[in-house]
mmCIF file with all atom_site columns, C-alpha atoms and ligand atoms in Angstrom:
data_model
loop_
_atom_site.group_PDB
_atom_site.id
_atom_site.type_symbol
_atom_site.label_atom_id
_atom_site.label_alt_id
_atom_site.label_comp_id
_atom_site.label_asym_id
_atom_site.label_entity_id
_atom_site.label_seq_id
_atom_site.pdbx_PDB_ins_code
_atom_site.Cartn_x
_atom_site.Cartn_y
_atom_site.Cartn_z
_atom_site.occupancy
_atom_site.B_iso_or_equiv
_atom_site.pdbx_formal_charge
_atom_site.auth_seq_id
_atom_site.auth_comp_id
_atom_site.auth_asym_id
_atom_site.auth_atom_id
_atom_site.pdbx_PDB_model_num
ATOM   1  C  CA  . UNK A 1 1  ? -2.000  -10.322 -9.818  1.00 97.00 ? 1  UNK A CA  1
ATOM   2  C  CA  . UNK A 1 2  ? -3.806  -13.308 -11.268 1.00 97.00 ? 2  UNK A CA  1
ATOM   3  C  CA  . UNK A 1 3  ? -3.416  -14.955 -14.777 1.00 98.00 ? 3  UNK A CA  1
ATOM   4  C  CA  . UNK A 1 4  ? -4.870  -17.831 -16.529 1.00 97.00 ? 4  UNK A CA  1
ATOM   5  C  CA  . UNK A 1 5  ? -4.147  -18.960 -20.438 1.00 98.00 ? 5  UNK A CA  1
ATOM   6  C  CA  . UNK A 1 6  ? -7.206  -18.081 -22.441 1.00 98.00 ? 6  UNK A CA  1
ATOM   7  C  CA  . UNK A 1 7  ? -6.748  -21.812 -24.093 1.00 97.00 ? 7  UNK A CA  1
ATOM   8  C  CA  . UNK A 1 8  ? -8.059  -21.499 -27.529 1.00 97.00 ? 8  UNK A CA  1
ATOM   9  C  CA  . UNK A 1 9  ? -5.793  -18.865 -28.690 1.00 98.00 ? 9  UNK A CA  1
ATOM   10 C  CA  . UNK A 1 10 ? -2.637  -20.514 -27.266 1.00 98.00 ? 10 UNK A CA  1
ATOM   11 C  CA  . UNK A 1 11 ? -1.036  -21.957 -30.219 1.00 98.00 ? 11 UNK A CA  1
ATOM   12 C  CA  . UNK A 1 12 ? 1.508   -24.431 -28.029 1.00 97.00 ? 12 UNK A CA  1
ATOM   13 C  CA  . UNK A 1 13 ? 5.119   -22.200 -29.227 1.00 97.00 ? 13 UNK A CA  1
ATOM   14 C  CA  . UNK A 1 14 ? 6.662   -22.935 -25.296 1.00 96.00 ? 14 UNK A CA  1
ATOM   15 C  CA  . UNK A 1 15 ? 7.922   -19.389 -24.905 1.00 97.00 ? 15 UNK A CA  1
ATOM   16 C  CA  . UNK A 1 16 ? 6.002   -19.070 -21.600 1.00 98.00 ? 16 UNK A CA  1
ATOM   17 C  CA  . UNK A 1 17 ? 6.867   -22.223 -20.119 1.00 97.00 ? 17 UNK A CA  1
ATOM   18 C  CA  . UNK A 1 18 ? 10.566  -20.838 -20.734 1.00 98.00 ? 18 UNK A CA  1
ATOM   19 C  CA  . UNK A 1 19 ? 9.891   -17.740 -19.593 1.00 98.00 ? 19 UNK A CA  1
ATOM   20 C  CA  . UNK A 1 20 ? 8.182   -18.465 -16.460 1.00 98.00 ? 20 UNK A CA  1
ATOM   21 C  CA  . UNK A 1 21 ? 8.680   -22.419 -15.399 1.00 98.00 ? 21 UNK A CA  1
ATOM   22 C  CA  . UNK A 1 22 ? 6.999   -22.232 -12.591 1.00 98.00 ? 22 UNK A CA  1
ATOM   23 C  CA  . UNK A 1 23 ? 3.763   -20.234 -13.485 1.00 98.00 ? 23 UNK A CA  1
ATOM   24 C  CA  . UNK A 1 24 ? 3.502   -22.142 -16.866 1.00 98.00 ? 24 UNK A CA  1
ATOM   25 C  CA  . UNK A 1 25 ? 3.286   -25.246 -18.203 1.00 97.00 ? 25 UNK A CA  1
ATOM   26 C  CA  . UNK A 1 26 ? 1.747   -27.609 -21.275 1.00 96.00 ? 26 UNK A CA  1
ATOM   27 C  CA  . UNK A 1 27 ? -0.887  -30.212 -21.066 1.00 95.00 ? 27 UNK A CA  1
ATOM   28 C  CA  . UNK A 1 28 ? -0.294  -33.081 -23.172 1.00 94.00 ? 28 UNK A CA  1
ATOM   29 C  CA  . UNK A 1 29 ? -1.505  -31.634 -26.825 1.00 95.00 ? 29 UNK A CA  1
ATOM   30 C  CA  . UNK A 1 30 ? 1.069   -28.976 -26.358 1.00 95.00 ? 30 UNK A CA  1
ATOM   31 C  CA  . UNK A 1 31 ? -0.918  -26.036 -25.125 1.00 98.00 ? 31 UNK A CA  1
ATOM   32 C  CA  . UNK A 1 32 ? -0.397  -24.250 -22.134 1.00 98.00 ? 32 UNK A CA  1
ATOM   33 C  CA  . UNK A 1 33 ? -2.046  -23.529 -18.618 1.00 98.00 ? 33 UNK A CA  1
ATOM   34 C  CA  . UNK A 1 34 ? -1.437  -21.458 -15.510 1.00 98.00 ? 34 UNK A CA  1
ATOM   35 C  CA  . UNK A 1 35 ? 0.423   -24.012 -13.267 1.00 98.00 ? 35 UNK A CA  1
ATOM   36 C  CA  . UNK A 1 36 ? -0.198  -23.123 -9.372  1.00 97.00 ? 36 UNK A CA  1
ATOM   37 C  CA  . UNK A 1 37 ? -3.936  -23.783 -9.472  1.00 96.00 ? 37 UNK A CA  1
ATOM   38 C  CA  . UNK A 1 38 ? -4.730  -25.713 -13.110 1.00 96.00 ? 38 UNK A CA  1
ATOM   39 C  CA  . UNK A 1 39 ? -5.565  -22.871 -15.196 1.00 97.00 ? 39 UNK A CA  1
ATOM   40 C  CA  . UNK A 1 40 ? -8.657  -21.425 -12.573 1.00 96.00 ? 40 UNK A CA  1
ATOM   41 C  CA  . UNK A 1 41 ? -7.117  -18.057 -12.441 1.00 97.00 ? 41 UNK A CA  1
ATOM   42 C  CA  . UNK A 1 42 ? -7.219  -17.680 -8.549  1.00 96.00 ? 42 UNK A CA  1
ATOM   43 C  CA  . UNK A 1 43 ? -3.883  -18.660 -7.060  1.00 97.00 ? 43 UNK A CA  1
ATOM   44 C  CA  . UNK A 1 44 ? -2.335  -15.035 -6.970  1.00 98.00 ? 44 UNK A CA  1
ATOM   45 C  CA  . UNK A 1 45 ? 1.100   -14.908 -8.572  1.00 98.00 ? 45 UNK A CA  1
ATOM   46 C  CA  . UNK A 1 46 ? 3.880   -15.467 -5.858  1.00 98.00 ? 46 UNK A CA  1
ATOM   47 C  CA  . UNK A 1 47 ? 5.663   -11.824 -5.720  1.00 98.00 ? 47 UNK A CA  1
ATOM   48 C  CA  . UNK A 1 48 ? 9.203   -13.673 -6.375  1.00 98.00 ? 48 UNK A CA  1
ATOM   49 C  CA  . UNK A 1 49 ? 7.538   -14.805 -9.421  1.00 98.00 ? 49 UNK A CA  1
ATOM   50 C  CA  . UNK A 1 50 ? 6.376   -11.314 -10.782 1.00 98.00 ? 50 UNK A CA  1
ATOM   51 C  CA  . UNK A 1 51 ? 9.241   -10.714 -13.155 1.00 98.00 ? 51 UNK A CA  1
ATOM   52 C  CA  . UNK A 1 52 ? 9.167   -14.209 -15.079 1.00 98.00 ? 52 UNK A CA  1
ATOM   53 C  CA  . UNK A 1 53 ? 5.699   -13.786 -15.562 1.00 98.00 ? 53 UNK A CA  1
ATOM   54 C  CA  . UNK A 1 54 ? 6.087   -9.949  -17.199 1.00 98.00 ? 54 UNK A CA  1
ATOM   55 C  CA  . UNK A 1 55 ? 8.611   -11.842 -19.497 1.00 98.00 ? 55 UNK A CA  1
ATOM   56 C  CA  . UNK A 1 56 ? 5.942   -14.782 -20.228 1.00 98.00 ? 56 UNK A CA  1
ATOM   57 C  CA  . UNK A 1 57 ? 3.161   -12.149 -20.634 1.00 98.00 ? 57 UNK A CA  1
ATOM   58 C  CA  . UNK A 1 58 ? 5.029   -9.265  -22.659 1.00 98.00 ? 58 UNK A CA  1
ATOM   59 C  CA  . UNK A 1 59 ? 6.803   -12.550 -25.173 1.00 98.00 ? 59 UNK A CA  1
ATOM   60 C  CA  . UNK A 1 60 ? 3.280   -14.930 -25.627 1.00 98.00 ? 60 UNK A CA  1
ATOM   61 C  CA  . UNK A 1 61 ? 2.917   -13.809 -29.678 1.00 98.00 ? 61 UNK A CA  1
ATOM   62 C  CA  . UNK A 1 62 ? -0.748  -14.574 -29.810 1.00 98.00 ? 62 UNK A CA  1
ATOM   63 C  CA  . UNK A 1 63 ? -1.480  -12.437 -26.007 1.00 98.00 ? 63 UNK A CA  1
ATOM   64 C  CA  . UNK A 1 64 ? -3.231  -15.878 -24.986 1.00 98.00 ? 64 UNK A CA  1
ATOM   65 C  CA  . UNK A 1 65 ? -2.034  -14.955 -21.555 1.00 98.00 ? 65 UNK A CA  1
ATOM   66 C  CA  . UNK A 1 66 ? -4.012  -12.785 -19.707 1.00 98.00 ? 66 UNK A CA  1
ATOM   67 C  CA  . UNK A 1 67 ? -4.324  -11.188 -16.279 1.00 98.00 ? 67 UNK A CA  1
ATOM   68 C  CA  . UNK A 1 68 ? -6.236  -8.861  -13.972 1.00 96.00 ? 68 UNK A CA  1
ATOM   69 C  CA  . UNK A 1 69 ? -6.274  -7.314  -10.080 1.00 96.00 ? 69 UNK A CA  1
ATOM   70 C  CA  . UNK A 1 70 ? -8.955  -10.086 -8.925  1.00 95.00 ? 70 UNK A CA  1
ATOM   71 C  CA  . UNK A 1 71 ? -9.122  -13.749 -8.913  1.00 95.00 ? 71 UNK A CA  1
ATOM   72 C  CA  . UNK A 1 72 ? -10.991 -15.134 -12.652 1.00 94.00 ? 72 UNK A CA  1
ATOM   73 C  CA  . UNK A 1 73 ? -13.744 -16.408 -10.554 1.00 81.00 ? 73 UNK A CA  1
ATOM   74 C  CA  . UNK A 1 74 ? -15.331 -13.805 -8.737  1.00 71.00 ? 74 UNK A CA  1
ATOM   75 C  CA  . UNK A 1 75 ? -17.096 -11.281 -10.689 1.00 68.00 ? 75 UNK A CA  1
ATOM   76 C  CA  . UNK A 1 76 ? -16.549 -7.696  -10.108 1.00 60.00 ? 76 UNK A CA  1
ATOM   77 C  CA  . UNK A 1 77 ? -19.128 -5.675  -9.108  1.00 66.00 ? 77 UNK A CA  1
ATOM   78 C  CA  . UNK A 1 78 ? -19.301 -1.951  -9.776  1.00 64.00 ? 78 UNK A CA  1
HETATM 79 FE FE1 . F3S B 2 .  ? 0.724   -20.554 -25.706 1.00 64.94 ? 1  F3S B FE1 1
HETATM 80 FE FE2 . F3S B 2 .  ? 1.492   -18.064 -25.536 1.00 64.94 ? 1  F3S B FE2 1
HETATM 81 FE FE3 . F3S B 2 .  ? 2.498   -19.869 -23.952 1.00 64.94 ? 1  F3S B FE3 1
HETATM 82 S  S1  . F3S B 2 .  ? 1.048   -19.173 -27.409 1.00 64.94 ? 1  F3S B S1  1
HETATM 83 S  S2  . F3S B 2 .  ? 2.497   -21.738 -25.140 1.00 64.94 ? 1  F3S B S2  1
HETATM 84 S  S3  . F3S B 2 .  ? 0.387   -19.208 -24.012 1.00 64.94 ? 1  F3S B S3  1
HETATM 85 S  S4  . F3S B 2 .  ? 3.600   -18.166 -24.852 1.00 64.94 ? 1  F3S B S4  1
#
């Protein structure tokens, strides 16, 4: 699973960062970014980090957080 924060609907509330400290956190202006690889989207979540992230994606009230199968950066062919 990979996630990034899609920045400009993020408006800076923390609940993610609480959620899941290790897979979220703010830059200075408050809003948030996905933490293991700067907000790229291709650092796979660690699997001991699974849960917290559900919690950070199911609680983020504007669904700024998103996530899909394949890293953000390759493009899936079909
Ligand atoms: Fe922003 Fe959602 Fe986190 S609004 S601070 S991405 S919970």
């Amino acid at each position: 699973m990979y996630s990034k924060v899609q920045q400009e609907q993020c408006i800076a509330c923390g609940l993610c960062q609480i959620n899941a400290p290790q897979l979220f956190d703010y830059q200075t202006n408050g809003i948030a970014y996905f933490k293991p690889d700067n907000n790229l989207g291709k650092t796979p979540i660690a699997a001991d980090q699974l849960a917290n992230f559900k919690k950070a994606y199911q609680n983020c009230p504007t669904h700024a957080i998103i996530r899909q199968n394949i890293p953000f950066n390759i493009k899936q062919i079909y």
